[in-house]
Amino acid sequence: MSEKDYPMKQETYRTYSTWNQRRVPTTYDIAAHRTNYDIGERYDGTVPRLAVSSDEALPQWYQKYREGSAITGEYPDDFDSWRDPRELTYEKYNELMDKRESTIETLYEQAEVLERGTERSDDPWLDFQERAFLPLRYPCHGLQMIASYLTMFAPSSTISTAMTFQATDEIRRQERLARRATQLHKEFPEKGFTENEREIWEEDEMWQPLRKVLEELLVEYDWGKSFVGTNLVLKPLLDELFLAHYSELFDKNDSNLYAQVLDNFYLDADRSQEVAASVADHVIEIDESNEAVVQETVDEYYPASEEAVEAFRPAFESMPPETMAFDDVLADIRRKYDAMLADLPVSRPA
Amino acid sequence: MLPNVRREDWYQTATNTNWDLSYVDEEEAFPPEMTGQDAYDIPEGGWEAWEETYKQTAREYYETQHEKDGSVYSVSSAMEQSGLPHSLGMGWEDVLKFHFASVPLLERAAVTSESQYARFAPDSAWRHMAQFGAMDELRHTELQLRIPHSFVKEDAQYDWSKKLYHTEDWASVAARHLFDDFKASNAIDSALQVTFAFETGFTNMQFLALASDAADVGDIEFAEAISSIQTDEARHAQQGNAIIEILDEYDDLDRAQYLVDKSFWRCYKLFSALTGPSMDYYTPVEDREMSWGEFMEEWIVDQFLENIESTGLEKPWYWEQFIELVREGGTSHYMAGGHYHWRPTLPIAPPGVTEEDREWLEEKYPGWEDRWGEKWDRHAEAMRNDNLEKTVADDLIVLCDLCQLPAIHADPDRENNRLHSHEHDGETYYFCSEPCQWIFENEPERYAEHKSILRRFLAGDIQPQTLEGALEHMGMGEENVHERGIDFRAPEWGDDWADWNPPSAEPTSAASDD
Ligand SMILES: [Fe+2]
Ligand SMILES: [Fe+2]
């Protein structure tokens, strides 16, 4: 039988035809670009592109909070053209995180072998952890919920993918914190570790400003404002406080092992900040009216977020055995924050 | 050094992170339309007993998934120079093209659904587990977009792996109608349909059953990829059982029963259009072991039924007619015929059936010749007479206003298969089956607005009002003419039938003489 000239085998493509940018697409682009088909208009012009009645609750949400966001742009191209600066695919993310988590395991093993005094255990230090550190798994969960929401409502599959990874980052922290609380509970059963953190999170005054702004962000349903309020305001401030500066505090209090765990988490935080700045930059570039929206949202959430950070003054100045000057901590957090905004036409409110 | 602890010691502490909101309204943070709590009658705190069996941690997740991706991608890169899958023939390629066109972006839709549970499910342990579900689905999207991407250089039809759902092709419209139905639901409703009805039921068909065909054919890459995917499905699908357990405890199963009945039927319809023809017609006959019907019996009829009955649910009310349809494979044969007849609308190259095919089909589905053989005879005859165009449809057919698939099974004498219709707001809607009509009648305001391709055509939304206009609307216009489906065996296969007599018929002198 003779070879046939099948038309589909004659005229072929170099890459998926949905790819409309000039660059040669990378594996990341192949995997993440334009994979969410409900974004934009239905063939009859209805928004969003869902097959059920547009009066149903879910289509209404998309219409209002995604396509109807305060952040504007042409769907889908304007948002689809955002790409993760680190081109993180699922495969790469898992590989990276597997390494990070193995590093933590190794830290634990080394500490065990060396039997170093890696864990201080006097009362003030234990109290510090119970009251000022371990309740953190609750806001981690809150931040996971927000990142999951953004996965659902992001205006492009590329932004959405970055948010899926961020949500999982929060989960790994949540789990490590729970594990530590359980270790402490086993060693000091009378202290109330694992049992008291929820109440502390719900009632202790140190956590309330944080809980307040986090709950407000949970109901900030406009994808753009949710993204800016969380990723460009609250989360970077918290990550500097609880990861960078707590790491220093743990180190100072002879808890080098956990200082290193926090440093390990910071690697994820670093990525989220890069994503935050990059998305903000992108939306301002596609539509200059977005600049004001980003700034207004920063203005809206920054004061409450900074207040949330400031409430942790006692965690640095009076609770732990070895203290740190909180004004220096705060100044450093602001400096880092300014650095994150440095390339954006957006600034920290006075 | 602090004492070591095992996962069992701390997992609950990690996942039980519910708290009472006080700075915003609980209702505002967990709106009933997003969570579904109002639709169920579970007392305050009842959902907090939610528990699934896997309890996988992030540490374990990263490690296992890293390993799994490692094996899949290493097989994939080892196969790079092998000429796979093109060396396996156009029939098997149809299976791949159909799979890749329909699956990866639905996986991405499942990322959205899982993320909805990770945000709005009424319990933190559920939200926690759902986040890994979202990750899994992201993996499946990525994997199944990366593999066929390397094939577009050889065959333009693989381009539909990313494109199908961005078009208004009828297959896209039908699959979106189902998956958007899931997506546009509250978290509890959606999870019951996605994780229970769809994932514990039908993903086994598409990923395990098809993997066994792939292994027989020798497509190691595809077999490895999809069976690896199913290991994730098996884990995150457990969400559904955990939900049903709670509903059962509070004797609140009515809505779950409705949703399972509805989505099970809808999945069956869609899969009989997608997987049925792949297993019974496109997989090369020598590599077909089990038929679609046999796989259905094993994976759906037996296992899913067992699954349903192990919960407090009952089998769907239409079970008898469902079983009858499965045994005769009618829906799938009808769809295979339809794919062939309307092939320019699909990015596959569905072949005319061969002698071996027909013997196999008659063996697997006794009575196949009587019911379907004649249609293929007519195609073959047209081929022999150089009337290739006569084997291709030049019209549109009635589509079901619920599942969006053809609304007649070409067998109007049978109650199961007759065209059903229903009046709503002065409009007549048509259905392929009693269950599809039942679903529509239960929620007409949800479904009435949607226009099938046929309705669009009749309403003048498709211009010009010709078959070409419809192809253009479906993304198969002039520019994409080379992507349209063709019969890769045409026109020669028509000749094979010159002296053919179906195995069920009395042998004639011409046929018995070899
Ligand atoms: Fe999946
Ligand atoms: Fe799934």
Coordinates of N, CA, C and O in Angstrom, one line a residue, chain A residues 178-277:
Chain A
A178 N 2.6 22.3 63.2 CA 1.8 21.4 64.0 C 2.7 20.3 64.5 O 2.5 19.8 65.7
R179 N 3.6 19.9 63.7 CA 4.6 18.8 64.1 C 5.4 19.3 65.3 O 5.6 18.6 66.3
R180 N 5.9 20.6 65.2 CA 6.7 21.1 66.3 C 5.8 21.2 67.6 O 6.3 20.9 68.7
A181 N 4.6 21.7 67.4 CA 3.7 21.8 68.6 C 3.6 20.4 69.3 O 3.6 20.3 70.5
T182 N 3.4 19.4 68.4 CA 3.2 18.1 68.9 C 4.5 17.6 69.7 O 4.4 16.9 70.7
Q183 N 5.6 17.9 69.1 CA 6.9 17.5 69.8 C 7.0 18.1 71.1 O 7.3 17.5 72.1
L184 N 6.7 19.4 71.2 CA 6.7 20.1 72.4 C 5.7 19.6 73.4 O 5.9 19.5 74.6
H185 N 4.6 19.2 72.9 CA 3.5 18.6 73.7 C 4.0 17.3 74.4 O 3.8 17.1 75.5
K186 N 4.7 16.6 73.6 CA 5.2 15.3 74.1 C 6.2 15.5 75.2 O 6.3 14.7 76.2
E187 N 7.1 16.4 75.0 CA 8.1 16.7 75.9 C 7.6 17.4 77.2 O 8.1 17.2 78.3
F188 N 6.7 18.3 77.0 CA 6.2 19.1 78.1 C 4.7 19.0 78.1 O 4.0 20.0 77.9
P189 N 4.2 17.9 78.5 CA 2.7 17.7 78.4 C 1.9 18.6 79.2 O 0.7 18.9 78.8
E190 N 2.4 19.2 80.2 CA 1.6 20.0 81.1 C 1.4 21.4 80.5 O 0.6 22.2 81.0
K191 N 2.2 21.8 79.5 CA 2.2 23.1 79.0 C 1.0 23.5 78.1 O 0.7 24.7 77.9
G192 N 0.3 22.5 77.6 CA -0.8 22.8 76.7 C -0.5 23.1 75.3 O -1.4 23.6 74.5
F193 N 0.7 22.7 74.8 CA 1.0 22.8 73.4 C 0.0 22.0 72.6 O -0.5 20.9 73.1
T194 N -0.3 22.4 71.4 CA -1.3 21.8 70.5 C -2.8 22.1 71.0 O -3.7 22.2 70.1
E195 N -3.0 22.3 72.3 CA -4.4 22.5 72.7 C -4.7 24.0 72.8 O -5.9 24.3 72.7
N196 N -3.7 24.8 73.1 CA -4.1 26.2 73.4 C -4.0 27.1 72.2 O -4.4 28.3 72.3
E197 N -3.3 26.7 71.1 CA -3.0 27.7 70.1 C -4.3 28.3 69.5 O -4.3 29.5 69.1
R198 N -5.3 27.5 69.3 CA -6.5 28.0 68.7 C -7.1 29.2 69.6 O -7.4 30.2 69.0
E199 N -7.1 29.0 70.9 CA -7.7 30.0 71.7 C -6.8 31.3 71.7 O -7.2 32.4 71.7
I200 N -5.5 31.0 71.7 CA -4.6 32.2 71.6 C -4.8 32.9 70.3 O -4.9 34.2 70.3
W201 N -4.9 32.2 69.2 CA -5.2 32.8 67.9 C -6.5 33.6 67.9 O -6.6 34.7 67.4
E202 N -7.5 33.0 68.6 CA -8.8 33.7 68.6 C -8.9 34.9 69.6 O -9.7 35.8 69.4
E203 N -8.1 34.8 70.7 CA -8.3 35.8 71.7 C -7.1 36.6 72.2 O -7.3 37.7 72.6
D204 N -5.9 36.1 72.0 CA -4.8 36.8 72.5 C -4.6 38.1 71.7 O -4.6 38.1 70.5
E205 N -4.4 39.2 72.5 CA -4.4 40.5 71.8 C -3.2 40.7 70.8 O -3.4 41.4 69.8
M206 N -2.2 39.9 71.0 CA -1.1 40.0 70.1 C -1.5 39.6 68.7 O -1.0 40.1 67.7
W207 N -2.4 38.6 68.6 CA -2.7 38.1 67.3 C -4.0 38.8 66.6 O -4.2 38.5 65.5
Q208 N -4.7 39.6 67.4 CA -5.9 40.1 66.9 C -5.8 41.0 65.7 O -6.6 40.9 64.8
P209 N -4.9 42.0 65.7 CA -4.8 42.8 64.5 C -4.5 42.0 63.2 O -5.0 42.2 62.2
L210 N -3.7 40.9 63.4 CA -3.4 40.0 62.3 C -4.7 39.3 61.8 O -5.0 39.2 60.7
R211 N -5.4 38.7 62.8 CA -6.6 38.0 62.5 C -7.6 38.9 61.8 O -8.3 38.5 60.9
K212 N -7.6 40.1 62.3 CA -8.6 41.1 61.7 C -8.3 41.3 60.2 O -9.2 41.2 59.4
V213 N -7.1 41.7 59.9 CA -6.8 42.0 58.5 C -6.9 40.7 57.6 O -7.3 40.8 56.5
L214 N -6.5 39.6 58.2 CA -6.6 38.3 57.4 C -8.1 38.0 57.1 O -8.4 37.6 56.0
E215 N -8.9 38.1 58.1 CA -10.3 37.8 57.9 C -10.9 38.8 56.9 O -11.7 38.5 56.0
E216 N -10.5 40.1 56.9 CA -10.9 41.0 55.9 C -10.5 40.7 54.5 O -11.2 40.8 53.5
L217 N -9.3 40.2 54.4 CA -8.8 39.8 53.1 C -9.5 38.5 52.6 O -9.6 38.3 51.4
L218 N -9.9 37.7 53.6 CA -10.6 36.5 53.2 C -11.9 36.8 52.4 O -12.4 36.1 51.6
V219 N -12.5 38.0 52.8 CA -13.8 38.4 52.1 C -13.5 39.5 51.1 O -14.5 40.0 50.6
E220 N -12.3 39.7 50.8 CA -12.0 40.6 49.7 C -12.0 39.8 48.4 O -11.1 39.1 48.1
Y221 N -13.2 39.7 47.8 CA -13.4 38.8 46.7 C -12.9 39.2 45.3 O -12.8 38.4 44.4
D222 N -12.8 40.5 45.1 CA -12.2 41.0 43.9 C -10.8 40.4 43.7 O -10.0 40.6 44.5
W223 N -10.6 39.7 42.6 CA -9.4 38.9 42.5 C -8.2 39.9 42.6 O -7.2 39.6 43.3
G224 N -8.3 41.1 41.9 CA -7.2 42.0 41.9 C -6.8 42.6 43.2 O -5.7 42.6 43.7
K225 N -7.9 43.0 44.0 CA -7.6 43.5 45.3 C -7.2 42.5 46.3 O -6.4 42.7 47.1
S226 N -7.7 41.3 46.1 CA -7.3 40.2 47.0 C -5.8 39.9 46.7 O -5.1 39.7 47.7
F227 N -5.5 39.9 45.5 CA -4.1 39.6 45.2 C -3.1 40.6 45.7 O -2.1 40.3 46.4
V228 N -3.5 41.9 45.5 CA -2.6 43.0 45.9 C -2.6 43.0 47.4 O -1.5 43.1 48.1
G229 N -3.8 43.0 48.1 CA -3.8 43.1 49.5 C -3.1 41.9 50.2 O -2.4 42.1 51.2
T230 N -3.1 40.8 49.6 CA -2.5 39.6 50.2 C -1.0 39.6 49.8 O -0.1 39.6 50.6
N231 N -0.8 39.5 48.5 CA 0.6 39.2 48.0 C 1.5 40.4 48.0 O 2.7 40.3 48.1
L232 N 0.9 41.6 47.9 CA 1.8 42.8 47.8 C 1.8 43.5 49.1 O 2.5 44.5 49.3
V233 N 0.9 43.1 50.1 CA 0.9 43.8 51.4 C 1.1 42.8 52.5 O 2.1 42.7 53.1
L234 N 0.0 42.1 52.9 CA 0.1 41.4 54.1 C 1.1 40.3 54.1 O 1.9 40.2 55.1
K235 N 1.1 39.5 53.1 CA 2.0 38.3 53.2 C 3.5 38.6 53.2 O 4.2 38.1 54.0
P236 N 3.9 39.6 52.4 CA 5.4 39.9 52.5 C 5.8 40.4 53.8 O 6.8 40.1 54.4
L237 N 4.9 41.2 54.4 CA 5.2 41.8 55.8 C 5.3 40.6 56.8 O 6.2 40.5 57.6
L238 N 4.3 39.7 56.7 CA 4.3 38.6 57.7 C 5.5 37.7 57.5 O 6.1 37.2 58.4
D239 N 5.8 37.4 56.2 CA 7.0 36.5 55.9 C 8.3 37.1 56.5 O 9.1 36.4 57.0
E240 N 8.4 38.5 56.3 CA 9.6 39.1 56.9 C 9.6 38.9 58.4 O 10.6 38.6 59.0
L241 N 8.4 39.2 59.0 CA 8.4 39.1 60.5 C 8.6 37.7 61.0 O 9.4 37.4 61.8
F242 N 7.7 36.8 60.5 CA 7.7 35.4 61.1 C 8.8 34.5 60.5 O 9.1 33.5 61.1
L243 N 9.3 34.8 59.4 CA 10.4 33.9 58.9 C 11.7 34.6 59.1 O 12.6 34.1 59.9
A244 N 12.0 35.7 58.5 CA 13.3 36.4 58.5 C 13.6 36.8 60.0 O 14.7 36.4 60.5
H245 N 12.7 37.5 60.6 CA 13.1 38.0 62.0 C 12.9 37.0 63.1 O 13.7 37.0 64.1
Y246 N 12.0 36.1 63.0 CA 11.8 35.1 64.0 C 13.1 34.1 63.8 O 13.5 33.6 64.8
S247 N 13.5 34.0 62.7 CA 14.7 33.1 62.5 C 15.9 33.7 63.3 O 16.6 32.9 64.0
E248 N 16.0 35.0 63.3 CA 17.1 35.6 64.0 C 16.8 35.4 65.5 O 17.8 35.2 66.3
L249 N 15.6 35.6 65.9 CA 15.2 35.4 67.3 C 15.4 34.0 67.8 O 15.9 33.8 68.9
F250 N 15.1 33.0 67.0 CA 15.4 31.6 67.4 C 16.9 31.4 67.5 O 17.3 30.7 68.4
D251 N 17.6 31.9 66.6 CA 19.0 31.8 66.6 C 19.6 32.4 67.9 O 20.4 31.7 68.6
K252 N 19.2 33.6 68.2 CA 19.6 34.2 69.5 C 19.3 33.4 70.7 O 19.9 33.5 71.7
N253 N 18.2 32.7 70.6 CA 17.7 31.9 71.8 C 18.1 30.4 71.7 O 17.4 29.5 72.1
D254 N 19.3 30.2 71.1 CA 19.9 28.9 71.0 C 18.9 27.9 70.4 O 18.9 26.7 70.8
S255 N 18.2 28.3 69.4 CA 17.3 27.3 68.7 C 17.7 27.4 67.2 O 16.8 27.6 66.4
N256 N 18.9 27.1 67.0 CA 19.4 27.2 65.7 C 18.7 26.3 64.7 O 18.5 26.6 63.5
L257 N 18.3 25.1 65.1 CA 17.6 24.2 64.2 C 16.4 24.8 63.6 O 16.2 24.8 62.4
Y258 N 15.6 25.3 64.5 CA 14.3 25.9 64.0 C 14.6 27.2 63.2 O 13.8 27.6 62.3
A259 N 15.6 27.9 63.6 CA 16.0 29.1 62.8 C 16.2 28.7 61.3 O 15.8 29.4 60.4
Q260 N 16.9 27.6 61.2 CA 17.1 27.1 59.8 C 15.9 26.6 59.1 O 15.8 26.8 57.9
V261 N 15.0 26.1 59.9 CA 13.7 25.7 59.2 C 13.0 26.9 58.7 O 12.5 26.9 57.6
L262 N 13.0 28.0 59.5 CA 12.3 29.2 59.1 C 13.0 29.8 57.8 O 12.4 30.3 56.9
D263 N 14.4 29.7 57.8 CA 15.1 30.1 56.6 C 14.7 29.3 55.4 O 14.6 29.9 54.3
N264 N 14.4 28.1 55.6 CA 14.0 27.2 54.6 C 12.6 27.6 54.0 O 12.4 27.7 52.8
F265 N 11.7 28.0 54.9 CA 10.4 28.5 54.5 C 10.6 29.8 53.7 O 9.8 30.1 52.8
Y266 N 11.6 30.6 54.1 CA 11.8 31.9 53.5 C 12.1 31.7 52.0 O 11.7 32.6 51.2
L267 N 12.6 30.6 51.6 CA 12.9 30.4 50.2 C 11.6 30.5 49.4 O 11.5 31.0 48.3
D268 N 10.5 29.9 49.9 CA 9.2 30.0 49.3 C 8.7 31.5 49.3 O 8.1 31.9 48.3
A269 N 8.9 32.1 50.4 CA 8.4 33.5 50.6 C 9.0 34.4 49.5 O 8.4 35.2 48.9
D270 N 10.3 34.1 49.3 CA 11.0 34.9 48.3 C 10.4 34.8 46.9 O 10.2 35.8 46.2
R271 N 10.0 33.6 46.6 CA 9.3 33.4 45.3 C 8.0 34.1 45.2 O 7.7 34.8 44.3
S272 N 7.2 34.0 46.3 CA 5.9 34.7 46.3 C 6.1 36.2 46.2 O 5.3 36.9 45.5
Q273 N 7.1 36.8 46.8 CA 7.3 38.2 46.6 C 7.7 38.6 45.2 O 7.2 39.6 44.7
E274 N 8.5 37.7 44.6 CA 8.8 38.0 43.2 C 7.6 37.9 42.3 O 7.4 38.8 41.4
V275 N 6.8 37.0 42.6 CA 5.5 36.8 41.8 C 4.6 38.0 42.0 O 4.1 38.6 41.1
A276 N 4.5 38.5 43.3 CA 3.7 39.6 43.6 C 4.1 40.9 42.8 O 3.3 41.5 42.2
A277 N 5.4 41.1 42.9 CA 5.9 42.4 42.2 C 5.7 42.2 40.7 O 5.4 43.2 40.0

